[in-house]
PDB file of C-alpha atoms in Angstrom:
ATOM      1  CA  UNK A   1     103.730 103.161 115.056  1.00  0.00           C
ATOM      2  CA  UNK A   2     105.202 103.347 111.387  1.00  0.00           C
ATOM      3  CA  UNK A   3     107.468 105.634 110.660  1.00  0.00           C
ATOM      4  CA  UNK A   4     107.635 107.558 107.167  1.00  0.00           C
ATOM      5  CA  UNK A   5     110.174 109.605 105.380  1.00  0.00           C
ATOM      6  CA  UNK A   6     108.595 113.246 104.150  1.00  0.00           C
ATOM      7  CA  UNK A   7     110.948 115.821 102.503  1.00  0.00           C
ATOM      8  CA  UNK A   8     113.858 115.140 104.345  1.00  0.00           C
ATOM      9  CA  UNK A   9     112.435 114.292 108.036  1.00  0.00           C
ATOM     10  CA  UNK A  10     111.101 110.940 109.316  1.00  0.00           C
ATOM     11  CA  UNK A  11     107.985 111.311 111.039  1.00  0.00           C
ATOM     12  CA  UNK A  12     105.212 109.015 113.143  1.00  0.00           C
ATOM     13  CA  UNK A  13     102.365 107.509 110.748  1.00  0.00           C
ATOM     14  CA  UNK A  14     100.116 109.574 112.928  1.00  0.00           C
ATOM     15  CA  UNK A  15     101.667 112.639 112.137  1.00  0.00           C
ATOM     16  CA  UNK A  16     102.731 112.743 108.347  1.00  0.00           C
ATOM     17  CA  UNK A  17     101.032 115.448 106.404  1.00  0.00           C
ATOM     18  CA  UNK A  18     101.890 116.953 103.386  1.00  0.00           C
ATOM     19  CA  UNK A  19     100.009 120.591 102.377  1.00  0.00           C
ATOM     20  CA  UNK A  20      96.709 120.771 100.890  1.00  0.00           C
ATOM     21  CA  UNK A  21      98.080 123.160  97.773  1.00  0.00           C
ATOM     22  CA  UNK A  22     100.289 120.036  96.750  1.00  0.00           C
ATOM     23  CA  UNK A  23      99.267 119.020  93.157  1.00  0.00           C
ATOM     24  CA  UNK A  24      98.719 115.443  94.408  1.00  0.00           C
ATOM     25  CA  UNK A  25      96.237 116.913  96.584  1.00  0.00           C
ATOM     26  CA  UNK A  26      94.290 119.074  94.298  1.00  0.00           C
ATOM     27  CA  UNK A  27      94.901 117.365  90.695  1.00  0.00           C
ATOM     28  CA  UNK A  28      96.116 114.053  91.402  1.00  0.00           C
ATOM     29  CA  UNK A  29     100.051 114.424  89.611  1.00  0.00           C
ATOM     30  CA  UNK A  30     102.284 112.436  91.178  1.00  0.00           C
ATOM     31  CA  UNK A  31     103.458 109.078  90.537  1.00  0.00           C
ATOM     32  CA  UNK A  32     104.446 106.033  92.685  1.00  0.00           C
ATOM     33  CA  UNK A  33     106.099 102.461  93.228  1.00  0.00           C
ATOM     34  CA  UNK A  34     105.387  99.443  94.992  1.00  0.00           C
ATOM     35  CA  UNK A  35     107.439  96.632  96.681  1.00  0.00           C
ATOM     36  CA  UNK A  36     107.717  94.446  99.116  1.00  0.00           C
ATOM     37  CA  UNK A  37     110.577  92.866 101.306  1.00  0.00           C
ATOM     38  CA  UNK A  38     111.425  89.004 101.431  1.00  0.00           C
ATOM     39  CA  UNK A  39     113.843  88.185 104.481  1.00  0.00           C
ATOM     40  CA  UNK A  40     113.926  92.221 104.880  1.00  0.00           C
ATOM     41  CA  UNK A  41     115.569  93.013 101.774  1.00  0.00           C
ATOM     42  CA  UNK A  42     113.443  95.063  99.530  1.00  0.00           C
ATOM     43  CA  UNK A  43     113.073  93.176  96.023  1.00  0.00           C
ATOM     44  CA  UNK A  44     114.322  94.748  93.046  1.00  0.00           C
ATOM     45  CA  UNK A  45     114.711  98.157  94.599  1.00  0.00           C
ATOM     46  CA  UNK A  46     116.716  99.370  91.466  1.00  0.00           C
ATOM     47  CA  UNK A  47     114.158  98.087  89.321  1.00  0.00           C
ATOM     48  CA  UNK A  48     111.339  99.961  91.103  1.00  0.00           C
ATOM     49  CA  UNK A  49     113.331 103.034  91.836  1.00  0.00           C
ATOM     50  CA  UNK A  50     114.267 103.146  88.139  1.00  0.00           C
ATOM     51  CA  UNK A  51     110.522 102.513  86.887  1.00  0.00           C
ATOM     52  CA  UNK A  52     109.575 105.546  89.566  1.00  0.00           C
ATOM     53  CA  UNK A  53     112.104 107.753  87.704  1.00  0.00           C
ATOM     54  CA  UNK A  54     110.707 106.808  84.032  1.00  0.00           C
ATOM     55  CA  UNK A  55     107.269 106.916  85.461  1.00  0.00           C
ATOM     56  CA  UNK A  56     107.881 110.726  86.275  1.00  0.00           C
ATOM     57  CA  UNK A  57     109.883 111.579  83.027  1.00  0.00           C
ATOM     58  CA  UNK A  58     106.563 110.219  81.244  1.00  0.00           C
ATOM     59  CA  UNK A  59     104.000 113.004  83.498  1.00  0.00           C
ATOM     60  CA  UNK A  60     106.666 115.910  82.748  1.00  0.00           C
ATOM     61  CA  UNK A  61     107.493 115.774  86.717  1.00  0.00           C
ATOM     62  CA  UNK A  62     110.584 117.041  88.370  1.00  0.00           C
ATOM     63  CA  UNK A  63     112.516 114.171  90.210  1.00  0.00           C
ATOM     64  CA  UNK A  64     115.833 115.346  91.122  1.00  0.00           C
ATOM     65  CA  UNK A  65     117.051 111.947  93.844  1.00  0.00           C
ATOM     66  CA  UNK A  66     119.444 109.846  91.889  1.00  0.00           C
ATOM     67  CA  UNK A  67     118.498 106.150  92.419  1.00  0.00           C
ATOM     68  CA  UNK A  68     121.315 106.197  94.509  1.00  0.00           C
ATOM     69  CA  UNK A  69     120.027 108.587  96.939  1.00  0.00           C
ATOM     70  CA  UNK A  70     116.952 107.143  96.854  1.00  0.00           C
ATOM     71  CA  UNK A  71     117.955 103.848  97.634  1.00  0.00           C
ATOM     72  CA  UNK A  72     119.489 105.207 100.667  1.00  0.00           C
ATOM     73  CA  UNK A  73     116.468 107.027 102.136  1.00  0.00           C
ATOM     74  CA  UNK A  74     114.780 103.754 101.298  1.00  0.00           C
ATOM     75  CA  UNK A  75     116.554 101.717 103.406  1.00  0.00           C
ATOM     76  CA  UNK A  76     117.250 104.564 106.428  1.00  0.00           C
ATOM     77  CA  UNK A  77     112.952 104.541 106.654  1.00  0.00           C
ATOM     78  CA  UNK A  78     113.137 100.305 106.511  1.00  0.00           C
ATOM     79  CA  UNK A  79     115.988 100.432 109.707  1.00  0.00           C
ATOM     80  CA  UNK A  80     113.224 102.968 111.516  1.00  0.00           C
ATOM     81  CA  UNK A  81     110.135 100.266 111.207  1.00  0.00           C
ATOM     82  CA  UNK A  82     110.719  96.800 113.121  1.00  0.00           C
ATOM     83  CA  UNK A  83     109.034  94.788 111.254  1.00  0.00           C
ATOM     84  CA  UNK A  84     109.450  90.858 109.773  1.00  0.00           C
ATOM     85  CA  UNK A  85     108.361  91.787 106.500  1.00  0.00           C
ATOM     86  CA  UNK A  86     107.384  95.166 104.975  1.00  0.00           C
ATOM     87  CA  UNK A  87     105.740  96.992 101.815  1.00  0.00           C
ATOM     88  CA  UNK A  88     107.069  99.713 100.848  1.00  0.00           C
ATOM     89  CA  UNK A  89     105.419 102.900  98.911  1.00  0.00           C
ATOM     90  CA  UNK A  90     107.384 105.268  97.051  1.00  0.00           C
ATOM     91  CA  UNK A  91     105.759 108.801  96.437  1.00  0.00           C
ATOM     92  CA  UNK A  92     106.830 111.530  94.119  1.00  0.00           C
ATOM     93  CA  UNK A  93     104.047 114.494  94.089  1.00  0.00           C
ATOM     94  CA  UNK A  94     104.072 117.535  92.088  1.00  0.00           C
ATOM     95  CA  UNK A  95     104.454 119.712  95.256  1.00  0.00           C
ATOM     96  CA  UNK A  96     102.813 122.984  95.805  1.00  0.00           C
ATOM     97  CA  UNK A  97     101.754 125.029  93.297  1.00  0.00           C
ATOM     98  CA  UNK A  98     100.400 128.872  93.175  1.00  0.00           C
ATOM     99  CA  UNK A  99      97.603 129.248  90.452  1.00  0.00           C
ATOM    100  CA  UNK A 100      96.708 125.303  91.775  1.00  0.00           C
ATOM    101  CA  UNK A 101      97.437 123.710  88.460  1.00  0.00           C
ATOM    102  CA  UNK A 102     100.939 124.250  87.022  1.00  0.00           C
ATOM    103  CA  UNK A 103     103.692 122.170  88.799  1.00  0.00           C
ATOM    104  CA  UNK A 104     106.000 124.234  90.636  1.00  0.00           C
ATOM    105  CA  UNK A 105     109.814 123.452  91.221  1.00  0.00           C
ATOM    106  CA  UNK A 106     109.767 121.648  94.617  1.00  0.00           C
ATOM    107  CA  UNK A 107     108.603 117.972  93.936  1.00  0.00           C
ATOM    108  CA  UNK A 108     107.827 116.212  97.405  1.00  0.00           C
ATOM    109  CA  UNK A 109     109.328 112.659  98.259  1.00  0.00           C
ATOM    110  CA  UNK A 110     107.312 110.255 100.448  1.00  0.00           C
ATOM    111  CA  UNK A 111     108.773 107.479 101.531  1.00  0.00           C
ATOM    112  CA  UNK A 112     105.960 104.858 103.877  1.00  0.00           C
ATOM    113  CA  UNK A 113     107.087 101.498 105.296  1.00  0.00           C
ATOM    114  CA  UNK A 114     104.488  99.368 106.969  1.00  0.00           C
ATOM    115  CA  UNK A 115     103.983  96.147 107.892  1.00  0.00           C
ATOM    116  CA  UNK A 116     103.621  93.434 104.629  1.00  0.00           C
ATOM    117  CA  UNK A 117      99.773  92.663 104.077  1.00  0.00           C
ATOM    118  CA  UNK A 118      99.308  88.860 103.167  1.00  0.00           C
ATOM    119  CA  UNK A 119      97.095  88.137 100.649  1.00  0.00           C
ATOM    120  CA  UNK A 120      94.673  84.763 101.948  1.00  0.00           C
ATOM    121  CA  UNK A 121      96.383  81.493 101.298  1.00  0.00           C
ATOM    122  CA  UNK A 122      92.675  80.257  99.546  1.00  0.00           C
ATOM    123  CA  UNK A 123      93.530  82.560  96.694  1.00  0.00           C
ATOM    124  CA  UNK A 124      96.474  80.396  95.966  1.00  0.00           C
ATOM    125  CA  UNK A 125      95.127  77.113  96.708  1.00  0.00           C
ATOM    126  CA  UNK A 126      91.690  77.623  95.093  1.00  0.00           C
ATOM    127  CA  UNK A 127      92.358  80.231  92.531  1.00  0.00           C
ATOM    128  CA  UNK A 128      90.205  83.240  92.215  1.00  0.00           C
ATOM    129  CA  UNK A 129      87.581  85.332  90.390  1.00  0.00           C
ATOM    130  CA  UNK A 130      88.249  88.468  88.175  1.00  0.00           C
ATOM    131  CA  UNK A 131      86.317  90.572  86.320  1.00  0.00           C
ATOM    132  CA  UNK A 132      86.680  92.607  82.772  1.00  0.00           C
ATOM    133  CA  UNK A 133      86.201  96.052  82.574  1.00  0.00           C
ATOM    134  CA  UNK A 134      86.542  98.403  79.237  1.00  0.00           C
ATOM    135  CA  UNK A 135      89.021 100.829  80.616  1.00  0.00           C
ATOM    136  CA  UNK A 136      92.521 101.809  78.644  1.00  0.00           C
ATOM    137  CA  UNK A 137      94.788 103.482  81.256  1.00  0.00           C
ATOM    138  CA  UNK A 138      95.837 106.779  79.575  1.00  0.00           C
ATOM    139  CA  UNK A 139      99.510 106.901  80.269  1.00  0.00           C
ATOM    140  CA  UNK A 140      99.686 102.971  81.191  1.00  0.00           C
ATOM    141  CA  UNK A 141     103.898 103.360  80.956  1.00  0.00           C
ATOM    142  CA  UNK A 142     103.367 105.339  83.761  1.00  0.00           C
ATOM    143  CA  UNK A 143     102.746 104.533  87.704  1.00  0.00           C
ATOM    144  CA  UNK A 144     100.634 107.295  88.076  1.00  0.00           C
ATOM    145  CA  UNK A 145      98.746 107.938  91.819  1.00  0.00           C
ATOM    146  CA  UNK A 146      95.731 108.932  89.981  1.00  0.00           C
ATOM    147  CA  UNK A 147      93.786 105.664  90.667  1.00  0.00           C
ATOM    148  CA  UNK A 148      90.116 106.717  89.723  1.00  0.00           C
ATOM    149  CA  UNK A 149      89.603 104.108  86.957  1.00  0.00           C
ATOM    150  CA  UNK A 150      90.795 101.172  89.064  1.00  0.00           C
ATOM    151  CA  UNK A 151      89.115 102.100  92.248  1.00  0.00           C
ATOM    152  CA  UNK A 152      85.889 101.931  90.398  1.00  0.00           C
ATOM    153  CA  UNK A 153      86.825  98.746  88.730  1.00  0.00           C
ATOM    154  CA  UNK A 154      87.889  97.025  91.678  1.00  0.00           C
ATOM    155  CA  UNK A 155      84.522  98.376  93.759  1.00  0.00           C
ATOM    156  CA  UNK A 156      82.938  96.680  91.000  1.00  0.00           C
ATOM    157  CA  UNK A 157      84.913  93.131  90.955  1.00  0.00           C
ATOM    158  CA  UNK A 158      83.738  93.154  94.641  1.00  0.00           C
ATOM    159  CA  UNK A 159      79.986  93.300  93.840  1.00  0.00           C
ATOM    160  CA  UNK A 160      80.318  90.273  91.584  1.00  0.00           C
ATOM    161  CA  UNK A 161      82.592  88.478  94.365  1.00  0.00           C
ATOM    162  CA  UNK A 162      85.470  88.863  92.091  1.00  0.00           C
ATOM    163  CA  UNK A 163      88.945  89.814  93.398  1.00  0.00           C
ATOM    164  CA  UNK A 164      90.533  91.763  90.718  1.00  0.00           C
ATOM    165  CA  UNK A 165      89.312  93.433  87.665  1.00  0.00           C
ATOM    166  CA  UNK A 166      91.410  93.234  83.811  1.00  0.00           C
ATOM    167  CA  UNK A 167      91.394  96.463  81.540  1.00  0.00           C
ATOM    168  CA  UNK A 168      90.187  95.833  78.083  1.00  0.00           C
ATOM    169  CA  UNK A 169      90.592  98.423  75.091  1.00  0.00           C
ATOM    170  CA  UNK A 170      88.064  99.499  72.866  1.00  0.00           C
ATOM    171  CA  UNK A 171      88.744  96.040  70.563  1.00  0.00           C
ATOM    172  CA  UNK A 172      88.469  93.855  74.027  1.00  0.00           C
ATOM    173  CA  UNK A 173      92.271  93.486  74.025  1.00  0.00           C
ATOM    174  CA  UNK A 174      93.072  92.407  77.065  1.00  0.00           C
ATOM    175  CA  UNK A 175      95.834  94.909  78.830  1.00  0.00           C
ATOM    176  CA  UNK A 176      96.316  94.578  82.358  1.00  0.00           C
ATOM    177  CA  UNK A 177      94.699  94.316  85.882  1.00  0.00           C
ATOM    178  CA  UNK A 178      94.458  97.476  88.075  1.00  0.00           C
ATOM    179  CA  UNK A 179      97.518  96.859  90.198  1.00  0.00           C
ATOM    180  CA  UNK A 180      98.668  93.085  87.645  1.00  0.00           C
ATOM    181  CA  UNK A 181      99.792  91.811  85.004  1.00  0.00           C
ATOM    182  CA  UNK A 182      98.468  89.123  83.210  1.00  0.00           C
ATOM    183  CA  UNK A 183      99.455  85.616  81.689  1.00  0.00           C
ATOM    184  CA  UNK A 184      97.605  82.758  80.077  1.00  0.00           C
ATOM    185  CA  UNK A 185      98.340  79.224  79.127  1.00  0.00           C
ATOM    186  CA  UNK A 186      97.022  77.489  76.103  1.00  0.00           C
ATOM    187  CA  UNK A 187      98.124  75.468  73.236  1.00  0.00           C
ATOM    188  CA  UNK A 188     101.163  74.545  75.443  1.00  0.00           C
ATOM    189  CA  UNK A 189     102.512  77.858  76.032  1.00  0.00           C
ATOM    190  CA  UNK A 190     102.625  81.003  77.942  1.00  0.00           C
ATOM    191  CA  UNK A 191     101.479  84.161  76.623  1.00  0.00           C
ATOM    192  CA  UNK A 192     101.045  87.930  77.722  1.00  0.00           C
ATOM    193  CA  UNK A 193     100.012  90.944  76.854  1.00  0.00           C
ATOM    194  CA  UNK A 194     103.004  93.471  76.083  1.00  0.00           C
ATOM    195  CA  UNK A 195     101.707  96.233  74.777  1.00  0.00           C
ATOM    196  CA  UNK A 196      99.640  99.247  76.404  1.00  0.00           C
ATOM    197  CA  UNK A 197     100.618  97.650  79.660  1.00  0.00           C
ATOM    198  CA  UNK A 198     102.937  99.268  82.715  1.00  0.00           C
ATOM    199  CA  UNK A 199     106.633  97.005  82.771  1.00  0.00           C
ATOM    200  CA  UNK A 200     105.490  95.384  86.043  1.00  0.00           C
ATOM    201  CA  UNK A 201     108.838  94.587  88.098  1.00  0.00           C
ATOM    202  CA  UNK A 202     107.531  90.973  88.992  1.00  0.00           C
ATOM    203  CA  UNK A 203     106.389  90.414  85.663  1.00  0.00           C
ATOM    204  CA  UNK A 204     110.052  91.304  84.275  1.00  0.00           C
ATOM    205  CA  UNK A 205     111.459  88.236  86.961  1.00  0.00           C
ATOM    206  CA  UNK A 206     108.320  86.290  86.272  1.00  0.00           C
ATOM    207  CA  UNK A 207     109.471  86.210  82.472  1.00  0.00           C
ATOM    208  CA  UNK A 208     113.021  86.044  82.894  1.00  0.00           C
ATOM    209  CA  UNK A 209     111.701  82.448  84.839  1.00  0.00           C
ATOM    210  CA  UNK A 210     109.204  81.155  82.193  1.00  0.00           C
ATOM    211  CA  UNK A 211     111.037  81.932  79.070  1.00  0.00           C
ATOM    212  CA  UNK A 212     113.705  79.334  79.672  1.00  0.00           C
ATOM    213  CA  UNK A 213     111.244  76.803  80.257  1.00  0.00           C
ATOM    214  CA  UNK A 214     108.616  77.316  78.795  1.00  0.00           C
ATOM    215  CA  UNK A 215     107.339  78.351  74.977  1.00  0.00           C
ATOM    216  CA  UNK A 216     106.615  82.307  75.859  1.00  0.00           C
ATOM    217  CA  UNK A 217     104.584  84.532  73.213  1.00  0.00           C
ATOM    218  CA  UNK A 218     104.644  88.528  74.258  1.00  0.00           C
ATOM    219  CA  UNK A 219     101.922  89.556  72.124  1.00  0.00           C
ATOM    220  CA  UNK A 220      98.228  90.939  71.915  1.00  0.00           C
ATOM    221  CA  UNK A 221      95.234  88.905  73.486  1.00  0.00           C
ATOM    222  CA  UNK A 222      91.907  89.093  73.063  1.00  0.00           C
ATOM    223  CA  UNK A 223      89.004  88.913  75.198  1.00  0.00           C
ATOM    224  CA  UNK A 224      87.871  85.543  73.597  1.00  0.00           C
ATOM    225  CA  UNK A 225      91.660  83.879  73.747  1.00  0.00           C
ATOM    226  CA  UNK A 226      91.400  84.569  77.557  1.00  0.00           C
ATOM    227  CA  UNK A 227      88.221  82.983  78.480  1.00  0.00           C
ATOM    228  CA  UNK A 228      89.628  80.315  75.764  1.00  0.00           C
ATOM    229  CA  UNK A 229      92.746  79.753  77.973  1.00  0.00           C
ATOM    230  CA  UNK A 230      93.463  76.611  79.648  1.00  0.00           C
ATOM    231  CA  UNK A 231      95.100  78.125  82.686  1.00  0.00           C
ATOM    232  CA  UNK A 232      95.455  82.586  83.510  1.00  0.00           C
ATOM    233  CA  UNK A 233      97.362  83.763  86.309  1.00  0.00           C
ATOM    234  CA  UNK A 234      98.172  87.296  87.868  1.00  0.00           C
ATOM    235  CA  UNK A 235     101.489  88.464  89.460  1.00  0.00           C
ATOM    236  CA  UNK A 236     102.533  91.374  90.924  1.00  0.00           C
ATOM    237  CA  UNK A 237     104.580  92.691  94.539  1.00  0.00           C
ATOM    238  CA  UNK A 238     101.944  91.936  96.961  1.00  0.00           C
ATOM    239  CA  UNK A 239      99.687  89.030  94.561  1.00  0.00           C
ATOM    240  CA  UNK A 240     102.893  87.301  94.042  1.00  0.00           C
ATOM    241  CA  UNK A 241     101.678  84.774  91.505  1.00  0.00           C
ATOM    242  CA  UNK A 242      98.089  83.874  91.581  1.00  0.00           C
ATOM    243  CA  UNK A 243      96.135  81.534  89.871  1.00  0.00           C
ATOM    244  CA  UNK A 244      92.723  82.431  88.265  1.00  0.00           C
ATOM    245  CA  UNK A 245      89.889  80.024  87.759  1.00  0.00           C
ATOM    246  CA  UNK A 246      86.978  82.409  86.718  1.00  0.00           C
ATOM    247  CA  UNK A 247      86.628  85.298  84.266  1.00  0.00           C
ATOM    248  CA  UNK A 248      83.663  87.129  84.434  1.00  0.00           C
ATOM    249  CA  UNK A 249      81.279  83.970  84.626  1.00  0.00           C
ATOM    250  CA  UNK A 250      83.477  81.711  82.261  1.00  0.00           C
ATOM    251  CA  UNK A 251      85.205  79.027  84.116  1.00  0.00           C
ATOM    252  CA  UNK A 252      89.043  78.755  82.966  1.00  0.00           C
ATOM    253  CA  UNK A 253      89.763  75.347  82.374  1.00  0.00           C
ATOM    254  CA  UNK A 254      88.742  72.354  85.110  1.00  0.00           C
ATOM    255  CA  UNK A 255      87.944  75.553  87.674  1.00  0.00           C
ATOM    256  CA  UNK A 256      91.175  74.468  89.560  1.00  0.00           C
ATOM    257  CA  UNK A 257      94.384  76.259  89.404  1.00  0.00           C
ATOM    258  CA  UNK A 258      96.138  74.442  86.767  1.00  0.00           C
ATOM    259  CA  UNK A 259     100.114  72.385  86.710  1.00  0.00           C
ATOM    260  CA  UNK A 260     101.815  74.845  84.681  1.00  0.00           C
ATOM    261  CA  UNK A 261     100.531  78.088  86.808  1.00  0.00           C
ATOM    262  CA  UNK A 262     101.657  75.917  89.595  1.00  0.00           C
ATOM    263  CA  UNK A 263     105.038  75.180  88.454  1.00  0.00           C
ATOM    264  CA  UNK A 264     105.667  79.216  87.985  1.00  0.00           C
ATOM    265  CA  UNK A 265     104.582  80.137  91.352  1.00  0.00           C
ATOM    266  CA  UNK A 266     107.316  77.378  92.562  1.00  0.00           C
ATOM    267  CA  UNK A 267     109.943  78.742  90.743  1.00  0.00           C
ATOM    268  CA  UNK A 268     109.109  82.214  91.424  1.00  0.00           C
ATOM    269  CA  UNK A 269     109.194  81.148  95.667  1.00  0.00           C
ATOM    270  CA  UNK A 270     112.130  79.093  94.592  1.00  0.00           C
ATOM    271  CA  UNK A 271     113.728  82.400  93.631  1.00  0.00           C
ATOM    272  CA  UNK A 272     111.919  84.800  96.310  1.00  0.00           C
ATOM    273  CA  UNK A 273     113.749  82.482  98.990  1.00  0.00           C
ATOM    274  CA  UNK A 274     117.166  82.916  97.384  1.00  0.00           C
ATOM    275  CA  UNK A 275     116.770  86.581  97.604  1.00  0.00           C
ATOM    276  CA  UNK A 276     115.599  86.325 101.373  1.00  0.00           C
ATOM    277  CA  UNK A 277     119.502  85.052 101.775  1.00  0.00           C
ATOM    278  CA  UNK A 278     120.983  88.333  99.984  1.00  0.00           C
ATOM    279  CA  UNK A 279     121.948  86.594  96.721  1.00  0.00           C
ATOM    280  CA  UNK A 280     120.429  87.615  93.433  1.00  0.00           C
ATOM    281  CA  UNK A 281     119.457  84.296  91.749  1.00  0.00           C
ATOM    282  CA  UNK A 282     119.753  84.544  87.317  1.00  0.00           C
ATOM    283  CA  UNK A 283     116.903  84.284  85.222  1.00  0.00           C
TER     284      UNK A 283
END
């Protein structure tokens, strides 16, 4: 059984609760982070810790753990879970509050640990399918837990067999995916979309690898340069780096996952095995 960290006491899976008059509960304020371990060490904790602090600054929410402390409540909930590998879920809430609406002055910290999900190794030797949807995330500088928007998108990318769904604006500028960020090759270089977008951790490394390499644009994209693209790919904590090979029903390129995605996705395990040993390879 997992074990999680609530408000200052580490309790079974099967018994962590948190009061219905939290503002998670009844208005959905709170925000969150994401990550994953490789060789048990969690990836860019300071990154994500630091993101959950600016994420909370940007909602008006009270978070009062240093990263420091954080990072050690962190790691006391990974030593309480045996497990190879492990995501991890960071949860600030807006704790209770009496008239139900207006935060209060006692955020709540969740920490969960559970065992890592592995996405299906066809994804990555096959590619897959994602779907547009016209949705602009209102506070997208913010990991919010209020997840309406992509839960309908992504119930949606599953009724047209599609894995993940992108967020377009009102101009079909391409932002993001629900839990991704997005890259696309044409014209013999790299380009993504960097603004209206959340600072995704793995995108930061993913960057930090291509930029050296490879010509890199950070810039707007739009609907029509994406299906125009030659090769797209997603990344994120638990996606990793994942080639796409069908946008809506526009085939990108040959339909195969193309040389260039590949070559990122071996440099980013390249560097995702050097931080299994407890170095912290440059970019």
């Amino acid at each position: 059984m997992d074990v999680y960290y609530i408000d200052g006491d580490f309790v079974s899976a099967d018994r962590a609760t948190i009061p219905v008059n939290d503002l998670a509960v009844l208005r959905g304020f709170g925000v969150f982070d994401f990550l994953r371990t490789y060789g048990g060490r969690p990836f860019h904790l300071r990154d994500h810790l630091q993101r959950l602090q600016h994420s909370a600054e940007q909602i008006g929410l009270n978070c009062p753990w240093s990263v420091e402390e954080l990072e050690g409540i962190v790691e006391q909930t990974l030593q309480r879970n045996r497990h190879e590998e492990s995501n991890i879920r960071i949860v600030v809430t807006g704790g209770p509050s009496e008239d139900f609406i207006t935060p209060g002055t006692t955020p709540r910290l969740i920490v969960m640990v559970s065992s890592l999900i592995v996405m299906p190794a066809q994804w990555y030797s096959s590619g897959i399918k994602i779907i547009t949807a016209p949705i602009e995330r209102l506070m997208p500088g913010a990991k919010s837990i209020d997840y309406i928007p992509a839960i309908v998108a992504l119930r949606r990318a599953a009724e047209q067999n599609a894995v993940e769904a992108v967020y377009l604006d009102g101009s079909d500028r391409v932002l993001e995916g629900t839990t991704c960020n997005i890259f696309l090759f044409g014209d013999g270089k790299f380009i993504t979309p960097d603004r209206g977008v959340l600072s995704g951790i793995t995108r930061k490394v993913v960057l930090g690898l291509v930029q050296s390499r490879f010509p890199l644009e950070r810039r707007d994209v739009s609907l029509a340069e994406l299906l125009a693209a030659k090769e797209v790919f997603l990344c994120s904590s638990n996606k990793e780096v994942v080639p796409v090979v069908k946008v809506d029903e526009k085939v990108i390129g040959d339909g195969t996952p193309g040389p260039n995605t590949g070559k990122v996705r071996s440099l980013f395990d390249e560097y995702t095995r050097a931080w299994a040993t407890g170095s912290t390879p440059q970019l």
